[in-house]
């Protein structure tokens, strides 16, 4: 059995996730990442832009809203992601098979009610682009007053009952995000294409290509699925067992090549970057003080991170005021002069992507974890 070290796996993942060489354009880059987390849109723009020379947030937005090579929708774990439009039928084919976790009894919906709401969303958005308030009105009118009951705690207020089905409706291909109306988020019908029948196996292959070696349990955590769902997805793929630092894990059959050199270089990764969210085992990626400083209760992505030679080695934060962007980086270890030079280059790229004038400060980051 092939034994792989953590530096070998880090070098392999960095290369495949677009953090060593560019993967093409925004669409190809997002495909290589297995989606770009877009709950914070500026973070998604940074995730994509920092992987591509000369790409700014405008290019990412054009790929999303003008060229339509990307779509914005609910992806892994039900969270908002940018996904390649060409792959949406396969994403829908995979995510629509995820088991539905039961909600608390006081807000729970029956299977029939969930299906009714998904149908109402799909029908309301045909040929339309609606705000949440407009969509809510249409869904309640189509399903009944029960759907509008304000029972879901959300940000110091309550949402109507039907909204618990939003991510499920997206996973079933009922909608994607629209371009927006001023400051208001909008939703519209997803491109009309039947879901792929090989979705779970395709998603497992994509995940393993980017972030293997991995286990079914790690795949389940990344996708937001159950252990049984992940195991079945792995069974649809030809696999090869390897050992990562002495632990059993799997790669695609024959896909055991690793770069000849250990990982080198300094990178800044924004909130919820796919590389750290998918990166496991956590104790290897977030070694030593990094686990205490850069994880939030064991969860990755809540802090933007400084990556040095493939490992999390600090946190950072950017604050914008007009065109000026103040970037504060808190390293967890001393950086060499060469590494400080690379860090400055990364800060300049942050400024280019976000179209501002960046200024680097080395020091403590006082901003807490993102929710």
CSV table of C-alpha atoms in Angstrom, one decimal:
chain,number,residue,atom,x,y,z
A,1,UNK,CA,0.0,0.0,0.0
A,2,UNK,CA,1.3,3.5,-0.9
A,3,UNK,CA,2.3,5.7,2.0
A,4,UNK,CA,1.8,9.4,1.5
A,5,UNK,CA,3.2,12.1,3.8
A,6,UNK,CA,1.4,15.3,4.8
A,7,UNK,CA,3.8,17.5,2.8
A,8,UNK,CA,3.2,15.3,-0.3
A,9,UNK,CA,-0.5,15.6,0.1
A,10,UNK,CA,-0.4,19.3,0.7
A,11,UNK,CA,1.7,19.9,-2.4
A,12,UNK,CA,-0.8,17.8,-4.4
A,13,UNK,CA,-3.9,19.6,-3.1
A,14,UNK,CA,-2.4,23.0,-3.5
A,15,UNK,CA,-1.7,22.3,-7.2
A,16,UNK,CA,-5.1,20.8,-7.9
A,17,UNK,CA,-7.0,23.5,-6.0
A,18,UNK,CA,-5.5,26.2,-8.3
A,19,UNK,CA,-3.2,27.6,-5.6
A,20,UNK,CA,0.1,26.9,-7.5
A,21,UNK,CA,-0.8,27.4,-11.1
A,22,UNK,CA,-4.0,29.0,-12.6
A,23,UNK,CA,-6.7,26.5,-13.7
A,24,UNK,CA,-7.8,28.7,-16.7
A,25,UNK,CA,-10.6,31.2,-16.2
A,26,UNK,CA,-13.1,31.7,-13.4
A,27,UNK,CA,-15.3,28.8,-14.5
A,28,UNK,CA,-12.4,26.3,-14.6
A,29,UNK,CA,-11.0,27.6,-11.3
A,30,UNK,CA,-14.3,27.1,-9.5
A,31,UNK,CA,-14.6,23.6,-11.0
A,32,UNK,CA,-11.2,22.7,-9.7
A,33,UNK,CA,-12.1,24.0,-6.2
A,34,UNK,CA,-15.4,22.0,-6.2
A,35,UNK,CA,-17.2,25.3,-5.8
A,36,UNK,CA,-16.4,28.7,-4.2
A,37,UNK,CA,-18.2,29.5,-1.0
A,38,UNK,CA,-20.2,32.7,-1.6
A,39,UNK,CA,-22.1,33.4,1.6
A,40,UNK,CA,-19.7,36.4,1.7
A,41,UNK,CA,-19.6,37.5,-1.9
A,42,UNK,CA,-16.3,39.5,-1.6
A,43,UNK,CA,-14.7,36.3,-0.2
A,44,UNK,CA,-15.9,34.3,-3.2
A,45,UNK,CA,-14.4,37.0,-5.5
A,46,UNK,CA,-11.1,36.7,-3.6
A,47,UNK,CA,-11.1,32.9,-3.6
A,48,UNK,CA,-11.4,32.9,-7.4
A,49,UNK,CA,-9.3,36.1,-8.1
A,50,UNK,CA,-6.3,35.2,-6.0
A,51,UNK,CA,-5.9,32.0,-8.0
A,52,UNK,CA,-5.8,33.8,-11.4
A,53,UNK,CA,-3.4,36.4,-12.7
A,54,UNK,CA,-5.0,39.6,-13.6
A,55,UNK,CA,-8.5,38.7,-12.6
A,56,UNK,CA,-10.5,41.2,-10.5
A,57,UNK,CA,-13.9,41.0,-8.8
A,58,UNK,CA,-15.4,42.5,-12.0
A,59,UNK,CA,-14.2,39.5,-14.0
A,60,UNK,CA,-15.8,37.1,-11.5
A,61,UNK,CA,-19.1,39.1,-11.6
A,62,UNK,CA,-19.1,39.1,-15.4
A,63,UNK,CA,-18.6,35.3,-15.4
A,64,UNK,CA,-21.5,35.0,-13.0
A,65,UNK,CA,-24.1,37.6,-14.3
A,66,UNK,CA,-23.0,38.4,-17.9
A,67,UNK,CA,-21.4,35.4,-19.4
A,68,UNK,CA,-23.4,32.9,-17.2
A,69,UNK,CA,-20.4,30.5,-16.9
A,70,UNK,CA,-21.0,30.5,-13.2
A,71,UNK,CA,-24.2,30.2,-11.1
A,72,UNK,CA,-24.8,31.2,-7.5
A,73,UNK,CA,-26.9,28.7,-5.6
A,74,UNK,CA,-26.9,26.5,-2.5
A,75,UNK,CA,-24.1,24.0,-2.7
A,76,UNK,CA,-22.3,21.7,-0.2
A,77,UNK,CA,-23.7,21.7,3.4
A,78,UNK,CA,-26.6,23.9,2.1
A,79,UNK,CA,-24.4,27.0,2.0
A,80,UNK,CA,-24.3,29.5,-0.8
A,81,UNK,CA,-21.7,28.7,-3.5
A,82,UNK,CA,-20.5,29.7,-6.9
A,83,UNK,CA,-20.7,26.6,-9.2
A,84,UNK,CA,-19.8,26.2,-12.9
A,85,UNK,CA,-23.1,26.4,-14.9
A,86,UNK,CA,-22.0,23.5,-17.1
A,87,UNK,CA,-21.8,21.2,-14.0
A,88,UNK,CA,-25.1,22.3,-12.4
A,89,UNK,CA,-27.1,19.2,-13.6
A,90,UNK,CA,-24.5,17.0,-11.9
A,91,UNK,CA,-24.5,19.1,-8.8
A,92,UNK,CA,-28.3,18.9,-8.7
A,93,UNK,CA,-28.1,15.2,-9.4
A,94,UNK,CA,-25.8,14.8,-6.4
A,95,UNK,CA,-27.2,17.2,-3.8
A,96,UNK,CA,-30.8,16.2,-4.5
A,97,UNK,CA,-30.0,12.8,-3.1
A,98,UNK,CA,-28.8,14.0,0.3
A,99,UNK,CA,-30.9,12.8,3.1
A,100,UNK,CA,-33.2,15.5,4.6
A,101,UNK,CA,-32.4,16.0,8.3
A,102,UNK,CA,-35.5,16.4,10.5
A,103,UNK,CA,-36.2,19.9,11.7
A,104,UNK,CA,-37.3,20.7,15.3
A,105,UNK,CA,-40.9,19.6,16.0
A,106,UNK,CA,-42.2,23.1,16.3
A,107,UNK,CA,-41.2,24.0,12.7
A,108,UNK,CA,-41.2,20.6,11.1
A,109,UNK,CA,-42.9,20.1,7.7
A,110,UNK,CA,-44.1,16.8,6.2
A,111,UNK,CA,-42.6,15.4,3.1
A,112,UNK,CA,-45.7,16.4,1.2
A,113,UNK,CA,-45.4,20.0,2.5
A,114,UNK,CA,-41.8,20.2,1.5
A,115,UNK,CA,-42.5,18.9,-2.0
A,116,UNK,CA,-45.4,21.4,-2.3
A,117,UNK,CA,-43.1,24.3,-1.4
A,118,UNK,CA,-40.4,23.2,-3.8
A,119,UNK,CA,-43.0,23.1,-6.6
A,120,UNK,CA,-44.3,26.5,-5.6
A,121,UNK,CA,-40.8,28.0,-5.7
A,122,UNK,CA,-40.1,26.4,-9.1
A,123,UNK,CA,-43.3,27.7,-10.6
A,124,UNK,CA,-43.2,31.2,-9.1
A,125,UNK,CA,-39.7,31.8,-10.6
A,126,UNK,CA,-40.4,30.6,-14.2
A,127,UNK,CA,-39.6,33.7,-16.3
A,128,UNK,CA,-39.3,35.9,-13.2
A,129,UNK,CA,-36.7,37.3,-10.9
A,130,UNK,CA,-38.2,37.8,-7.4
A,131,UNK,CA,-36.9,39.3,-4.2
A,132,UNK,CA,-37.4,37.2,-1.0
A,133,UNK,CA,-40.5,39.1,0.0
A,134,UNK,CA,-42.0,38.6,-3.5
A,135,UNK,CA,-41.1,34.9,-3.5
A,136,UNK,CA,-42.5,34.4,0.0
A,137,UNK,CA,-45.8,36.0,-1.0
A,138,UNK,CA,-46.1,33.7,-4.1
A,139,UNK,CA,-45.2,30.5,-2.1
A,140,UNK,CA,-47.7,31.2,0.7
A,141,UNK,CA,-50.4,32.0,-1.9
A,142,UNK,CA,-49.7,28.7,-3.6
A,143,UNK,CA,-49.4,26.4,-0.5
A,144,UNK,CA,-51.5,27.9,2.3
A,145,UNK,CA,-51.2,30.1,5.4
A,146,UNK,CA,-49.2,27.4,7.3
A,147,UNK,CA,-46.2,28.1,5.0
A,148,UNK,CA,-46.1,31.7,6.2
A,149,UNK,CA,-46.1,31.0,10.0
A,150,UNK,CA,-43.2,32.9,11.5
A,151,UNK,CA,-41.6,30.0,13.4
A,152,UNK,CA,-37.9,30.0,12.2
A,153,UNK,CA,-35.5,31.9,14.5
A,154,UNK,CA,-33.2,34.0,12.3
A,155,UNK,CA,-31.0,36.9,13.1
A,156,UNK,CA,-33.1,38.3,16.0
A,157,UNK,CA,-36.3,37.8,14.1
A,158,UNK,CA,-38.4,35.0,12.7
A,159,UNK,CA,-38.7,33.7,9.1
A,160,UNK,CA,-41.8,32.0,7.7
A,161,UNK,CA,-41.9,28.2,7.9
A,162,UNK,CA,-41.4,27.6,4.2
A,163,UNK,CA,-37.9,29.1,4.2
A,164,UNK,CA,-36.4,26.0,5.8
A,165,UNK,CA,-36.8,24.4,2.4
A,166,UNK,CA,-34.8,27.0,0.4
A,167,UNK,CA,-31.6,25.0,0.3
A,168,UNK,CA,-33.5,21.8,-0.6
A,169,UNK,CA,-35.3,23.6,-3.4
A,170,UNK,CA,-31.9,24.7,-4.8
A,171,UNK,CA,-30.5,21.2,-4.5
A,172,UNK,CA,-33.5,20.0,-6.5
A,173,UNK,CA,-32.8,22.6,-9.2
A,174,UNK,CA,-35.8,24.8,-8.5
A,175,UNK,CA,-33.9,28.1,-8.6
A,176,UNK,CA,-30.5,29.9,-8.6
A,177,UNK,CA,-29.7,33.4,-7.4
A,178,UNK,CA,-30.6,36.3,-9.7
A,179,UNK,CA,-28.4,39.4,-10.4
A,180,UNK,CA,-30.1,41.4,-7.6
A,181,UNK,CA,-32.3,44.5,-7.5
A,182,UNK,CA,-30.3,47.3,-6.0
A,183,UNK,CA,-29.3,46.0,-2.6
A,184,UNK,CA,-31.9,43.3,-2.6
A,185,UNK,CA,-31.1,39.7,-3.3
A,186,UNK,CA,-33.2,38.0,-6.0
A,187,UNK,CA,-33.9,34.5,-7.2
A,188,UNK,CA,-34.7,33.1,-10.6
A,189,UNK,CA,-35.4,29.8,-12.3
A,190,UNK,CA,-32.4,27.5,-12.7
A,191,UNK,CA,-31.2,26.6,-16.2
A,192,UNK,CA,-33.5,24.0,-17.7
A,193,UNK,CA,-31.6,20.7,-17.7
A,194,UNK,CA,-32.4,17.4,-16.2
A,195,UNK,CA,-30.3,16.3,-13.2
A,196,UNK,CA,-27.5,13.8,-14.0
A,197,UNK,CA,-28.1,10.3,-12.8
A,198,UNK,CA,-24.5,9.8,-11.8
A,199,UNK,CA,-24.4,12.8,-9.5
A,200,UNK,CA,-23.2,11.3,-6.2
A,201,UNK,CA,-20.4,9.3,-7.9
A,202,UNK,CA,-19.4,12.4,-10.0
A,203,UNK,CA,-19.3,14.5,-6.9
A,204,UNK,CA,-17.2,12.0,-5.0
A,205,UNK,CA,-14.7,11.8,-8.0
A,206,UNK,CA,-14.5,15.6,-8.2
A,207,UNK,CA,-13.9,15.9,-4.4
A,208,UNK,CA,-11.2,13.1,-4.4
A,209,UNK,CA,-9.5,14.6,-7.4
A,210,UNK,CA,-9.1,17.9,-5.6
A,211,UNK,CA,-8.9,17.0,-1.9
A,212,UNK,CA,-7.9,13.3,-1.8
A,213,UNK,CA,-6.7,11.2,-0.1
A,214,UNK,CA,-9.9,11.2,1.9
A,215,UNK,CA,-12.4,9.0,3.7
A,216,UNK,CA,-16.2,8.7,3.2
A,217,UNK,CA,-16.7,10.4,6.6
A,218,UNK,CA,-14.6,13.4,5.4
A,219,UNK,CA,-16.6,13.5,2.2
A,220,UNK,CA,-19.9,13.4,4.2
A,221,UNK,CA,-18.8,16.3,6.4
A,222,UNK,CA,-17.8,18.4,3.3
A,223,UNK,CA,-21.0,17.7,1.4
A,224,UNK,CA,-23.4,17.8,4.3
A,225,UNK,CA,-24.5,14.2,3.8
A,226,UNK,CA,-24.9,11.1,6.0
A,227,UNK,CA,-22.3,8.4,6.5
A,228,UNK,CA,-24.5,6.0,4.5
A,229,UNK,CA,-24.9,8.5,1.6
A,230,UNK,CA,-21.2,9.1,1.4
A,231,UNK,CA,-20.4,5.4,1.5
A,232,UNK,CA,-22.8,4.7,-1.4
A,233,UNK,CA,-21.2,7.6,-3.4
A,234,UNK,CA,-17.7,6.1,-2.8
A,235,UNK,CA,-19.0,2.7,-3.9
A,236,UNK,CA,-19.9,4.2,-7.3
A,237,UNK,CA,-16.2,5.2,-8.0
A,238,UNK,CA,-13.1,3.1,-8.7
A,239,UNK,CA,-10.9,3.7,-5.7
A,240,UNK,CA,-7.4,2.9,-4.4
A,241,UNK,CA,-6.6,2.7,-0.7
A,242,UNK,CA,-3.5,4.5,0.5
A,243,UNK,CA,-2.2,5.6,3.8
A,244,UNK,CA,-1.8,9.2,4.8
A,245,UNK,CA,0.6,9.6,7.7
A,246,UNK,CA,-0.3,6.0,8.6
A,247,UNK,CA,-4.1,6.4,8.3
A,248,UNK,CA,-6.2,4.6,5.7
A,249,UNK,CA,-7.7,6.9,3.1
A,250,UNK,CA,-8.7,6.7,-0.6
A,251,UNK,CA,-7.9,8.2,-3.9
A,252,UNK,CA,-9.2,7.6,-7.4
A,253,UNK,CA,-7.8,4.4,-8.8
A,254,UNK,CA,-4.3,5.0,-10.2
A,255,UNK,CA,-4.3,8.6,-9.0
A,256,UNK,CA,-1.4,8.4,-6.6
A,257,UNK,CA,1.1,10.8,-8.2
A,258,UNK,CA,2.5,13.6,-6.0
A,259,UNK,CA,4.7,16.6,-6.8
A,260,UNK,CA,8.4,16.0,-6.5
A,261,UNK,CA,8.9,18.9,-4.1
A,262,UNK,CA,7.3,19.8,-0.8
A,263,UNK,CA,4.9,22.8,-0.8
A,264,UNK,CA,6.5,26.2,-0.8
A,265,UNK,CA,5.1,29.7,-0.7
A,266,UNK,CA,2.8,32.1,1.1
A,267,UNK,CA,-0.9,32.5,0.3
A,268,UNK,CA,-3.7,34.5,1.8
A,269,UNK,CA,-7.0,32.7,1.7
A,270,UNK,CA,-10.3,34.5,2.5
A,271,UNK,CA,-13.3,33.5,4.6
A,272,UNK,CA,-14.5,30.0,3.9
A,273,UNK,CA,-12.0,29.3,1.1
A,274,UNK,CA,-12.7,25.8,-0.3
A,275,UNK,CA,-9.1,24.7,0.3
A,276,UNK,CA,-9.4,25.0,4.1
A,277,UNK,CA,-13.0,23.9,4.4
A,278,UNK,CA,-12.3,20.7,2.5
A,279,UNK,CA,-8.9,20.2,4.0
A,280,UNK,CA,-8.6,17.3,6.4
A,281,UNK,CA,-7.3,16.0,8.7
A,282,UNK,CA,-7.7,19.3,10.5
A,283,UNK,CA,-4.9,18.5,12.9
A,284,UNK,CA,-2.4,18.3,10.1
A,285,UNK,CA,-3.6,21.4,8.1
A,286,UNK,CA,-4.0,23.4,11.4
A,287,UNK,CA,-1.0,22.2,13.3
A,288,UNK,CA,0.0,23.5,16.7
A,289,UNK,CA,-1.3,27.0,17.6
A,290,UNK,CA,-3.2,27.2,14.3
A,291,UNK,CA,-6.0,25.0,15.6
A,292,UNK,CA,-6.5,27.4,18.6
A,293,UNK,CA,-6.2,30.6,16.6
A,294,UNK,CA,-7.7,29.9,13.2
A,295,UNK,CA,-10.4,27.3,13.9
A,296,UNK,CA,-13.8,28.2,15.4
A,297,UNK,CA,-14.9,25.3,17.6
A,298,UNK,CA,-13.2,22.9,15.1
A,299,UNK,CA,-14.9,24.6,12.1
A,300,UNK,CA,-12.7,25.9,9.3
A,301,UNK,CA,-13.3,29.0,7.3
A,302,UNK,CA,-14.5,31.4,9.9
A,303,UNK,CA,-11.2,33.2,9.9
A,304,UNK,CA,-9.3,34.2,6.7
A,305,UNK,CA,-5.9,32.4,7.0
A,306,UNK,CA,-2.3,32.8,6.1
A,307,UNK,CA,-1.0,29.7,4.4
A,308,UNK,CA,2.8,29.1,4.6
A,309,UNK,CA,4.3,26.1,2.8
A,310,UNK,CA,0.9,24.4,2.7
A,311,UNK,CA,0.0,24.8,6.4
A,312,UNK,CA,-2.2,27.3,8.2
A,313,UNK,CA,0.3,29.7,9.9
A,314,UNK,CA,-1.8,32.7,10.8
A,315,UNK,CA,-4.9,34.7,10.3
A,316,UNK,CA,-5.7,38.0,8.6
A,317,UNK,CA,-8.4,40.6,8.1
A,318,UNK,CA,-9.1,43.3,5.6
A,319,UNK,CA,-11.0,46.5,6.3
A,320,UNK,CA,-12.1,48.8,3.5
A,321,UNK,CA,-12.5,52.6,3.6
A,322,UNK,CA,-13.3,54.1,0.3
A,323,UNK,CA,-10.6,52.8,-2.1
A,324,UNK,CA,-8.1,52.0,0.7
A,325,UNK,CA,-7.9,48.5,2.0
A,326,UNK,CA,-6.1,47.9,5.3
A,327,UNK,CA,-4.8,44.3,5.5
A,328,UNK,CA,-3.7,43.1,8.9
A,329,UNK,CA,-1.9,39.8,9.1
A,330,UNK,CA,-1.1,38.0,12.3
A,331,UNK,CA,1.5,35.3,11.6
A,332,UNK,CA,1.9,32.5,14.2
A,333,UNK,CA,5.5,32.1,13.5
A,334,UNK,CA,8.4,34.3,12.3
A,335,UNK,CA,8.5,34.8,8.5
A,336,UNK,CA,11.7,35.0,6.6
A,337,UNK,CA,12.5,38.1,4.5
A,338,UNK,CA,11.6,36.1,1.4
A,339,UNK,CA,8.3,35.0,2.9
A,340,UNK,CA,7.5,38.6,3.9
A,341,UNK,CA,8.1,39.6,0.3
A,342,UNK,CA,5.7,37.0,-0.9
A,343,UNK,CA,3.2,38.2,1.7
A,344,UNK,CA,3.4,41.7,0.4
A,345,UNK,CA,2.8,40.4,-3.2
A,346,UNK,CA,-0.3,38.6,-1.9
A,347,UNK,CA,-1.6,41.8,-0.3
A,348,UNK,CA,-1.1,43.6,-3.6
A,349,UNK,CA,-3.1,40.9,-5.3
A,350,UNK,CA,-5.9,41.4,-2.7
A,351,UNK,CA,-5.9,45.0,-3.7
A,352,UNK,CA,-6.0,44.2,-7.4
A,353,UNK,CA,-8.9,41.7,-7.0
A,354,UNK,CA,-11.0,44.0,-4.9
A,355,UNK,CA,-9.9,47.1,-6.9
A,356,UNK,CA,-8.5,49.1,-4.0
A,357,UNK,CA,-5.2,50.5,-2.6
A,358,UNK,CA,-3.9,47.9,0.0
A,359,UNK,CA,-1.7,48.6,3.0
A,360,UNK,CA,-0.1,45.8,5.0
A,361,UNK,CA,0.2,45.8,8.8
A,362,UNK,CA,1.8,42.9,10.6
A,363,UNK,CA,0.2,42.5,14.0
A,364,UNK,CA,-2.7,41.1,16.0
A,365,UNK,CA,-6.1,40.5,14.3
A,366,UNK,CA,-8.8,41.7,16.8
A,367,UNK,CA,-11.8,40.8,14.7
A,368,UNK,CA,-13.6,37.6,15.8
A,369,UNK,CA,-14.8,34.6,13.9
A,370,UNK,CA,-17.4,35.1,11.1
A,371,UNK,CA,-20.7,33.4,11.9
